[in-house]
């Protein structure tokens, strides 16, 4: 079957991996990447596939109903994979309104445009929302010492929503709107809630790329609190594979959790990163530990995230493919081998490029 898929947020971190996978794996599909190119959007993430005959880029804001309508009409869109969002918790603490606008109103705008476009004919249609495990709130850290898992509880699909940050509150709200469009209008929707991703092309405000870059430049590594918070890390290409699977095989109306079964305390992760970067830079392993700087904790900092992904494994046969140490090694190598990509971001050069190409941001 041929498809015309609108992928939103395809110039961002996860979106670029999803666009690449779809463009390369499905030459018969037309992949339309709609992205407004905020600070987090970077077309350099897609440089290797931008000339592909089945790929199109549309610069538009998901809150712009007319632009979304026009794009859906022009490309006869039959499926949406929605990743565009404001995604950084620390920014959401400083600027919650932008998060409500993009994540809540933007999602609602897409839902409404898709509903109008498909007009009750749901045959072959899909509206797939990419969400986060952060909507479930925080888990207790009942076994802080020793090996993971660091507690008995895991987030499962039935876990009650209990978001704490403006980011997770906005994602929770958008999840509810997606379900409302399924329950009210019968739209064939899908939602996945995934744990923390890492890998190439992640914007260097997030822990792993920020710290790799800071180690390289011998800058301080700001660890929030005592570094005791736990996250469940998944390699981004494993997430993209899961998205491909759920998009094609998931049951409409359902939610699936995606996670790495890979809990790490921040401080242990930072030390692993340091060892890996030091080794690959030819420095004594552990040399950069002196850069660790404990700083004030994030407000409302969720203690522990950990995902139960057994529904996705049982129903669709998905499991993560990469061991964490291998994924980290691959990731560190990528950032060290692609210093130009990083330097263009940290110098702000990539924004000037857009200004020249598109006339302002
Ligand atoms: P990102 O910040 O790297 O990319 C977001 C993309 O959305 C950028 O290209 C940006 O330009 C675009 N965008 C932002 N606002 C827009 C708007 N108003 N209109 C059009 N485009 C807009 O984010 P990411 O880390 O790749 O996350 C992608 C999605 O996955 C998000 O929905 C996020 O909530 C979800 N998610 C992320 C993680 C993670 O660990 N990064 C984990 C689970 C779920
Ligand atoms: P982050 O990458 O921002 O993802 P999220 O907040 O969505 O989990 O942060 C991962 C963890 O690392 C989180 O517990 C906050 C912590 N952290 C730091 O300790 N220092 C930092 O500079 C950043 C960005 C994050």
Tab-separated table of C-alpha atoms and ligand atoms in Angstrom:
chain	number	residue	atom	x	y	z
A	1	UNK	CA	0.000	0.000	0.000
A	2	UNK	CA	1.244	3.484	-0.853
A	3	UNK	CA	1.045	6.024	1.915
A	4	UNK	CA	1.351	9.778	2.274
A	5	UNK	CA	2.682	10.291	5.761
A	6	UNK	CA	2.945	13.647	7.479
A	7	UNK	CA	5.729	13.502	10.061
A	8	UNK	CA	5.831	16.542	12.330
A	9	UNK	CA	9.039	17.578	14.081
A	10	UNK	CA	11.161	15.639	11.608
A	11	UNK	CA	14.054	18.109	11.863
A	12	UNK	CA	14.470	17.374	15.574
A	13	UNK	CA	16.335	14.594	17.314
A	14	UNK	CA	13.949	11.611	17.272
A	15	UNK	CA	11.962	12.900	14.292
A	16	UNK	CA	15.057	12.923	12.059
A	17	UNK	CA	15.688	9.252	12.829
A	18	UNK	CA	12.053	8.396	12.101
A	19	UNK	CA	12.085	10.345	8.822
A	20	UNK	CA	15.331	8.656	7.738
A	21	UNK	CA	14.033	5.182	8.576
A	22	UNK	CA	10.754	5.729	6.718
A	23	UNK	CA	12.328	7.384	3.645
A	24	UNK	CA	14.916	4.613	3.277
A	25	UNK	CA	12.713	1.635	4.171
A	26	UNK	CA	9.592	2.595	2.220
A	27	UNK	CA	10.470	4.055	-1.194
A	28	UNK	CA	6.763	3.841	-2.148
A	29	UNK	CA	5.683	6.095	0.701
A	30	UNK	CA	5.755	9.861	0.407
A	31	UNK	CA	7.221	11.293	3.614
A	32	UNK	CA	6.312	14.929	4.281
A	33	UNK	CA	8.295	16.474	7.116
A	34	UNK	CA	6.470	19.455	8.625
A	35	UNK	CA	8.624	21.421	11.029
A	36	UNK	CA	8.741	25.093	12.000
A	37	UNK	CA	12.502	24.910	12.741
A	38	UNK	CA	12.590	26.204	16.280
A	39	UNK	CA	15.969	26.358	18.014
A	40	UNK	CA	15.725	22.515	18.230
A	41	UNK	CA	15.034	21.919	14.544
A	42	UNK	CA	18.076	21.425	12.348
A	43	UNK	CA	17.869	20.378	8.703
A	44	UNK	CA	21.499	19.258	8.896
A	45	UNK	CA	20.091	16.230	10.759
A	46	UNK	CA	18.577	15.124	7.442
A	47	UNK	CA	21.309	16.187	5.007
A	48	UNK	CA	21.862	12.582	3.849
A	49	UNK	CA	18.266	12.037	2.714
A	50	UNK	CA	17.030	15.495	1.733
A	51	UNK	CA	17.374	14.722	-1.996
A	52	UNK	CA	15.431	11.438	-1.794
A	53	UNK	CA	12.543	11.408	-4.314
A	54	UNK	CA	10.005	10.317	-1.665
A	55	UNK	CA	10.910	13.104	0.799
A	56	UNK	CA	9.411	16.612	1.111
A	57	UNK	CA	10.032	19.362	3.639
A	58	UNK	CA	7.414	21.935	4.613
A	59	UNK	CA	8.334	24.707	6.978
A	60	UNK	CA	5.209	25.408	9.036
A	61	UNK	CA	3.993	25.722	12.593
A	62	UNK	CA	1.689	22.962	13.851
A	63	UNK	CA	-0.410	25.674	15.528
A	64	UNK	CA	-1.159	27.239	12.131
A	65	UNK	CA	-4.424	25.519	11.185
A	66	UNK	CA	-4.473	26.913	7.651
A	67	UNK	CA	-0.913	25.801	6.924
A	68	UNK	CA	-1.601	22.317	8.308
A	69	UNK	CA	-4.831	22.062	6.287
A	70	UNK	CA	-3.015	23.178	3.149
A	71	UNK	CA	-0.206	20.659	3.643
A	72	UNK	CA	-2.631	17.803	4.263
A	73	UNK	CA	-4.578	18.711	1.142
A	74	UNK	CA	-1.561	19.273	-1.094
A	75	UNK	CA	0.025	15.945	-0.191
A	76	UNK	CA	-3.211	13.937	0.268
A	77	UNK	CA	-2.043	12.987	3.747
A	78	UNK	CA	-3.504	9.703	5.027
A	79	UNK	CA	-1.357	9.283	8.136
A	80	UNK	CA	0.217	11.502	10.740
A	81	UNK	CA	3.184	10.639	12.931
A	82	UNK	CA	3.341	13.538	15.341
A	83	UNK	CA	6.643	14.311	17.049
A	84	UNK	CA	6.802	18.123	16.941
A	85	UNK	CA	6.976	19.456	20.457
A	86	UNK	CA	8.835	21.597	22.896
A	87	UNK	CA	10.798	18.852	24.599
A	88	UNK	CA	13.119	20.177	27.286
A	89	UNK	CA	11.953	20.116	30.927
A	90	UNK	CA	14.252	22.942	32.059
A	91	UNK	CA	12.896	25.251	29.343
A	92	UNK	CA	9.337	24.340	30.361
A	93	UNK	CA	10.068	25.510	33.896
A	94	UNK	CA	11.153	28.914	32.538
A	95	UNK	CA	8.539	29.247	29.798
A	96	UNK	CA	5.445	27.062	30.342
A	97	UNK	CA	3.214	28.997	27.915
A	98	UNK	CA	5.263	28.008	24.869
A	99	UNK	CA	4.856	24.383	25.931
A	100	UNK	CA	1.083	24.692	26.257
A	101	UNK	CA	0.909	26.411	22.889
A	102	UNK	CA	2.951	23.930	20.868
A	103	UNK	CA	2.295	20.688	22.720
A	104	UNK	CA	-1.386	21.156	23.542
A	105	UNK	CA	-2.764	23.582	20.941
A	106	UNK	CA	-0.439	22.276	18.226
A	107	UNK	CA	-1.582	18.694	18.779
A	108	UNK	CA	-5.214	19.783	18.845
A	109	UNK	CA	-4.707	21.720	15.609
A	110	UNK	CA	-3.290	18.631	13.889
A	111	UNK	CA	-6.116	16.454	15.195
A	112	UNK	CA	-8.710	18.913	13.955
A	113	UNK	CA	-7.096	19.292	10.509
A	114	UNK	CA	-6.864	15.487	10.160
A	115	UNK	CA	-10.474	15.083	11.232
A	116	UNK	CA	-11.621	17.622	8.648
A	117	UNK	CA	-9.459	16.101	5.949
A	118	UNK	CA	-10.527	12.492	6.542
A	119	UNK	CA	-14.131	13.496	7.161
A	120	UNK	CA	-15.258	10.292	8.854
A	121	UNK	CA	-13.608	7.972	6.316
A	122	UNK	CA	-11.142	6.253	8.614
A	123	UNK	CA	-10.173	3.453	6.200
A	124	UNK	CA	-6.353	3.267	6.009
A	125	UNK	CA	-5.964	6.351	8.218
A	126	UNK	CA	-3.675	6.697	11.240
A	127	UNK	CA	-2.993	9.492	13.723
A	128	UNK	CA	0.013	8.477	15.802
A	129	UNK	CA	1.151	10.641	18.710
A	130	UNK	CA	4.671	10.212	20.089
A	131	UNK	CA	4.614	10.837	23.816
A	132	UNK	CA	6.730	10.402	26.903
A	133	UNK	CA	6.810	8.290	30.057
A	134	UNK	CA	7.042	11.569	32.009
A	135	UNK	CA	3.219	11.834	31.917
A	136	UNK	CA	3.132	9.096	34.574
A	137	UNK	CA	4.998	11.210	37.131
A	138	UNK	CA	7.770	9.723	39.245
A	139	UNK	CA	8.444	6.302	40.745
A	140	UNK	CA	9.824	5.667	44.219
A	141	UNK	CA	13.496	4.898	44.609
A	142	UNK	CA	13.167	2.039	47.077
A	143	UNK	CA	16.517	0.348	46.335
A	144	UNK	CA	18.916	3.252	45.811
A	145	UNK	CA	22.071	1.160	46.357
A	146	UNK	CA	23.434	-1.655	44.219
A	147	UNK	CA	22.169	-2.744	40.834
A	148	UNK	CA	19.083	-1.656	38.841
A	149	UNK	CA	16.123	-1.934	39.048
A	150	UNK	CA	16.038	0.731	41.721
A	151	UNK	CA	12.496	-0.043	42.873
A	152	UNK	CA	9.665	-2.541	42.443
A	153	UNK	CA	7.287	-0.355	40.470
A	154	UNK	CA	7.412	0.263	36.730
A	155	UNK	CA	5.250	2.494	34.538
A	156	UNK	CA	2.743	0.410	32.599
A	157	UNK	CA	0.013	1.535	30.192
A	158	UNK	CA	-2.564	1.500	33.034
A	159	UNK	CA	-0.479	3.731	35.325
A	160	UNK	CA	-2.457	6.817	36.338
A	161	UNK	CA	-1.285	10.069	34.738
A	162	UNK	CA	0.447	12.270	37.307
A	163	UNK	CA	2.617	14.815	35.471
A	164	UNK	CA	4.781	17.196	37.509
A	165	UNK	CA	6.649	19.496	35.126
A	166	UNK	CA	5.020	21.941	32.704
A	167	UNK	CA	6.545	19.774	29.926
A	168	UNK	CA	4.949	16.551	31.165
A	169	UNK	CA	1.666	18.345	31.959
A	170	UNK	CA	1.519	19.585	28.362
A	171	UNK	CA	2.299	16.126	26.956
A	172	UNK	CA	-0.317	14.544	29.244
A	173	UNK	CA	-2.863	17.050	28.025
A	174	UNK	CA	-2.048	16.311	24.385
A	175	UNK	CA	-2.361	12.553	25.034
A	176	UNK	CA	-5.846	13.172	26.460
A	177	UNK	CA	-6.860	15.143	23.370
A	178	UNK	CA	-5.666	12.328	21.123
A	179	UNK	CA	-7.735	9.804	23.100
A	180	UNK	CA	-10.691	12.178	23.023
A	181	UNK	CA	-10.563	12.237	19.204
A	182	UNK	CA	-10.576	8.447	19.188
A	183	UNK	CA	-13.392	8.107	21.706
A	184	UNK	CA	-15.523	10.975	20.393
A	185	UNK	CA	-15.058	10.870	16.622
A	186	UNK	CA	-13.691	7.349	16.083
A	187	UNK	CA	-10.360	8.570	14.720
A	188	UNK	CA	-7.844	5.677	14.485
A	189	UNK	CA	-5.250	6.997	16.917
A	190	UNK	CA	-2.148	5.472	18.466
A	191	UNK	CA	-0.035	6.717	21.344
A	192	UNK	CA	3.347	5.524	22.538
A	193	UNK	CA	4.969	6.712	25.757
A	194	UNK	CA	8.722	6.304	25.601
A	195	UNK	CA	11.529	6.661	28.115
A	196	UNK	CA	14.636	8.872	27.716
A	197	UNK	CA	16.285	8.606	24.309
A	198	UNK	CA	19.958	9.060	23.472
A	199	UNK	CA	22.036	8.880	20.298
A	200	UNK	CA	23.228	11.024	17.359
A	201	UNK	CA	21.629	14.413	16.543
A	202	UNK	CA	20.315	15.171	20.050
A	203	UNK	CA	20.308	18.880	20.843
A	204	UNK	CA	23.117	19.650	23.322
A	205	UNK	CA	20.858	20.937	26.086
A	206	UNK	CA	20.017	17.351	27.068
A	207	UNK	CA	22.235	15.504	29.513
A	208	UNK	CA	24.199	13.148	27.252
A	209	UNK	CA	25.228	15.411	24.328
A	210	UNK	CA	25.745	18.378	26.681
A	211	UNK	CA	28.116	16.406	28.866
A	212	UNK	CA	30.015	14.831	25.941
A	213	UNK	CA	30.602	18.317	24.541
A	214	UNK	CA	31.568	19.755	27.920
A	215	UNK	CA	34.049	16.937	28.566
A	216	UNK	CA	35.599	17.594	25.171
A	217	UNK	CA	36.007	21.289	26.036
A	218	UNK	CA	36.956	20.588	29.678
A	219	UNK	CA	33.950	22.563	30.910
A	220	UNK	CA	32.054	21.824	34.165
A	221	UNK	CA	29.464	19.013	34.151
A	222	UNK	CA	26.470	20.394	36.094
A	223	UNK	CA	24.890	17.406	37.886
A	224	UNK	CA	21.557	18.375	39.450
A	225	UNK	CA	21.214	17.586	43.179
A	226	UNK	CA	23.369	14.602	44.106
A	227	UNK	CA	22.916	12.796	40.783
A	228	UNK	CA	20.682	10.180	42.422
A	229	UNK	CA	17.786	10.505	39.938
A	230	UNK	CA	17.158	7.488	37.764
A	231	UNK	CA	16.273	7.437	34.061
A	232	UNK	CA	15.553	4.487	31.746
A	233	UNK	CA	17.643	5.042	28.588
A	234	UNK	CA	16.846	3.836	25.067
A	235	UNK	CA	18.954	4.186	21.911
A	236	UNK	CA	17.081	6.464	19.495
A	237	UNK	CA	17.212	4.007	16.561
A	238	UNK	CA	15.501	1.396	18.726
A	239	UNK	CA	12.764	3.958	19.389
A	240	UNK	CA	12.448	4.680	15.654
A	241	UNK	CA	12.105	0.926	14.976
A	242	UNK	CA	9.366	0.719	17.605
A	243	UNK	CA	7.556	3.675	16.004
A	244	UNK	CA	7.699	1.977	12.591
A	245	UNK	CA	6.263	-1.195	14.129
A	246	UNK	CA	3.475	0.493	16.077
A	247	UNK	CA	2.570	2.657	13.090
A	248	UNK	CA	2.085	-0.431	10.907
A	249	UNK	CA	0.906	-3.048	13.393
A	250	UNK	CA	-0.481	-1.219	16.423
A	251	UNK	CA	-4.168	-1.516	17.222
A	252	UNK	CA	-6.028	1.810	16.796
A	253	UNK	CA	-7.084	3.367	20.076
A	254	UNK	CA	-4.233	1.681	21.947
A	255	UNK	CA	-1.310	2.965	23.954
A	256	UNK	CA	2.058	1.210	24.109
A	257	UNK	CA	4.943	1.945	26.450
A	258	UNK	CA	8.451	1.878	24.977
A	259	UNK	CA	11.532	1.605	27.160
A	260	UNK	CA	15.023	0.266	27.354
A	261	UNK	CA	14.696	-1.783	30.564
A	262	UNK	CA	17.877	0.129	31.300
A	263	UNK	CA	17.797	2.173	34.501
A	264	UNK	CA	20.783	4.334	35.330
A	265	UNK	CA	21.410	6.735	38.182
A	266	UNK	CA	22.546	10.032	36.668
A	267	UNK	CA	25.864	10.001	38.507
A	268	UNK	CA	26.720	6.478	37.323
A	269	UNK	CA	25.783	7.422	33.771
A	270	UNK	CA	27.959	10.545	33.944
A	271	UNK	CA	30.917	8.446	35.123
A	272	UNK	CA	30.375	5.955	32.281
A	273	UNK	CA	30.280	8.864	29.818
A	274	UNK	CA	33.485	10.291	31.270
A	275	UNK	CA	35.305	6.951	31.000
A	276	UNK	CA	34.148	6.517	27.407
A	277	UNK	CA	35.010	10.046	26.249
A	278	UNK	CA	38.375	9.997	28.044
A	279	UNK	CA	39.292	6.665	26.430
A	280	UNK	CA	38.253	7.773	22.948
A	281	UNK	CA	40.171	11.044	23.349
A	282	UNK	CA	43.250	9.103	24.446
A	283	UNK	CA	43.222	10.525	27.993
A	284	UNK	CA	43.533	8.458	31.184
A	285	UNK	CA	40.056	7.003	31.869
A	286	UNK	CA	38.341	8.924	34.657
A	287	UNK	CA	40.566	11.994	34.189
A	288	UNK	CA	37.530	14.194	33.533
A	289	UNK	CA	35.764	13.263	36.792
A	290	UNK	CA	37.200	16.478	38.220
A	291	UNK	CA	34.730	18.318	35.935
A	292	UNK	CA	31.690	16.955	37.839
A	293	UNK	CA	30.015	19.890	39.569
A	294	UNK	CA	26.990	19.306	41.775
A	295	UNK	CA	24.531	22.182	41.272
A	296	UNK	CA	21.105	23.153	42.649
A	297	UNK	CA	18.478	20.523	41.903
A	298	UNK	CA	15.876	21.015	39.159
A	299	UNK	CA	12.540	22.222	40.610
A	300	UNK	CA	10.112	19.307	40.904
A	301	UNK	CA	12.814	16.900	39.670
A	302	UNK	CA	11.188	13.478	39.116
A	303	UNK	CA	13.125	10.878	41.077
A	304	UNK	CA	12.842	7.750	38.949
A	305	UNK	CA	11.440	6.694	35.571
A	306	UNK	CA	11.317	3.030	34.562
A	307	UNK	CA	9.191	1.472	31.865
A	308	UNK	CA	7.401	-1.837	31.605
A	309	UNK	CA	7.494	-2.450	27.818
A	310	UNK	CA	6.057	-5.976	28.005
A	311	UNK	CA	2.869	-5.088	26.103
A	312	UNK	CA	4.888	-4.015	23.065
A	313	UNK	CA	7.066	-7.125	23.305
A	314	UNK	CA	4.085	-9.469	23.755
A	315	UNK	CA	1.811	-7.970	21.099
A	316	UNK	CA	4.260	-6.753	18.459
A	317	UNK	CA	7.507	-8.571	19.282
A	318	UNK	CA	9.621	-5.431	19.871
A	319	UNK	CA	12.722	-5.494	22.081
A	320	UNK	CA	15.628	-3.042	22.264
A	321	UNK	CA	18.563	-4.237	20.176
A	322	UNK	CA	21.498	-2.440	21.718
A	323	UNK	CA	23.280	-2.900	25.058
A	324	UNK	CA	23.710	0.447	26.810
A	325	UNK	CA	27.522	0.381	26.951
A	326	UNK	CA	27.590	-0.289	23.202
A	327	UNK	CA	25.018	2.454	22.554
A	328	UNK	CA	27.004	4.946	24.610
A	329	UNK	CA	30.227	4.033	22.822
A	330	UNK	CA	28.522	4.489	19.453
A	331	UNK	CA	26.987	7.802	20.595
A	332	UNK	CA	30.218	9.260	21.970
A	333	UNK	CA	32.063	8.249	18.790
A	334	UNK	CA	29.370	9.967	16.693
A	335	UNK	CA	29.642	13.266	18.601
A	336	UNK	CA	33.446	13.187	18.491
A	337	UNK	CA	33.420	12.366	14.759
A	338	UNK	CA	30.815	15.062	14.024
A	339	UNK	CA	32.256	18.001	15.890
A	340	UNK	CA	31.229	20.326	13.071
A	341	UNK	CA	27.566	19.480	13.703
A	342	UNK	CA	27.999	20.322	17.377
A	343	UNK	CA	30.111	23.429	16.796
A	344	UNK	CA	27.595	24.891	14.356
A	345	UNK	CA	24.938	24.566	17.058
A	346	UNK	CA	26.932	25.892	19.973
A	347	UNK	CA	28.174	28.847	17.898
A	348	UNK	CA	24.639	29.587	16.662
A	349	UNK	CA	25.809	29.194	13.047
A	350	UNK	CA	23.039	26.790	12.138
A	351	UNK	CA	20.486	29.501	12.919
A	352	UNK	CA	22.183	32.022	10.660
A	353	UNK	CA	22.001	29.430	7.871
A	354	UNK	CA	18.214	29.291	8.233
A	355	UNK	CA	17.931	33.040	8.319
A	356	UNK	CA	19.709	33.209	4.989
A	357	UNK	CA	17.678	30.360	3.494
A	358	UNK	CA	14.266	31.135	4.887
A	359	UNK	CA	14.463	34.757	5.998
A	360	UNK	CA	14.282	34.797	9.768
A	361	UNK	CA	13.053	32.331	12.331
B	1	LIG	P1	13.394	17.934	19.743
B	1	LIG	O1	13.244	19.091	20.664
B	1	LIG	O2	14.770	17.456	19.398
B	1	LIG	O3	12.670	18.257	18.346
B	1	LIG	C1	11.422	18.856	18.285
B	1	LIG	C2	11.149	19.258	16.825
B	1	LIG	O4	9.833	19.836	16.762
B	1	LIG	C3	12.133	20.311	16.288
B	1	LIG	O5	12.542	19.961	14.978
B	1	LIG	C4	11.308	21.591	16.284
B	1	LIG	O6	11.706	22.507	15.268
B	1	LIG	C5	9.901	21.052	16.032
B	1	LIG	N1	8.862	21.957	16.544
B	1	LIG	C6	8.785	22.504	17.776
B	1	LIG	N2	7.705	23.310	17.862
B	1	LIG	C7	7.084	23.256	16.652
B	1	LIG	C8	5.901	23.850	16.125
B	1	LIG	N3	5.164	24.696	16.872
B	1	LIG	N4	5.543	23.567	14.848
B	1	LIG	C9	6.298	22.724	14.097
B	1	LIG	N5	7.441	22.149	14.539
B	1	LIG	C10	7.819	22.393	15.807
B	1	LIG	O7	12.515	16.770	20.382
B	1	LIG	P2	12.793	15.193	20.452
B	1	LIG	O8	13.643	14.914	21.621
B	1	LIG	O9	13.175	14.702	19.122
B	1	LIG	O10	11.317	14.685	20.797
B	1	LIG	C11	10.386	14.402	19.772
B	1	LIG	C12	9.087	13.939	20.380
B	1	LIG	O11	9.312	12.778	21.171
B	1	LIG	C13	8.452	14.958	21.321
B	1	LIG	O12	7.071	14.923	21.139
B	1	LIG	C14	8.833	14.464	22.713
B	1	LIG	O13	7.858	14.838	23.648
B	1	LIG	C15	8.840	12.975	22.485
B	1	LIG	N6	9.736	12.206	23.376
B	1	LIG	C16	11.049	12.560	23.513
B	1	LIG	C17	11.889	11.792	24.317
B	1	LIG	C18	13.359	12.117	24.464
B	1	LIG	O14	14.048	11.484	25.258
B	1	LIG	N7	13.903	13.054	23.707
B	1	LIG	C19	11.377	10.676	24.990
B	1	LIG	C20	10.021	10.339	24.819
B	1	LIG	C21	9.229	11.111	24.007
B	2	LIG	P1	17.367	15.458	30.425
B	2	LIG	O1	18.334	14.990	29.400
B	2	LIG	O2	17.042	16.918	30.490
B	2	LIG	O3	16.037	14.579	30.264
B	2	LIG	P2	14.697	14.532	31.213
B	2	LIG	O4	14.704	15.694	32.121
B	2	LIG	O5	13.599	14.592	30.202
B	2	LIG	O6	14.773	13.217	31.936
B	2	LIG	O7	17.918	15.036	31.851
B	2	LIG	C1	18.204	13.700	32.183
B	2	LIG	C2	18.538	13.658	33.665
B	2	LIG	O8	19.768	14.374	33.876
B	2	LIG	C3	17.499	14.328	34.538
B	2	LIG	O9	17.389	13.615	35.768
B	2	LIG	C4	18.075	15.719	34.797
B	2	LIG	C5	19.569	15.469	34.786
B	2	LIG	N1	20.407	16.577	34.293
B	2	LIG	C6	21.499	17.031	35.048
B	2	LIG	O10	21.795	16.505	36.140
B	2	LIG	N2	22.247	18.055	34.552
B	2	LIG	C7	21.970	18.648	33.349
B	2	LIG	O11	22.681	19.613	32.961
B	2	LIG	C8	20.850	18.177	32.585
B	2	LIG	C9	20.501	18.805	31.261
B	2	LIG	C10	20.111	17.132	33.096
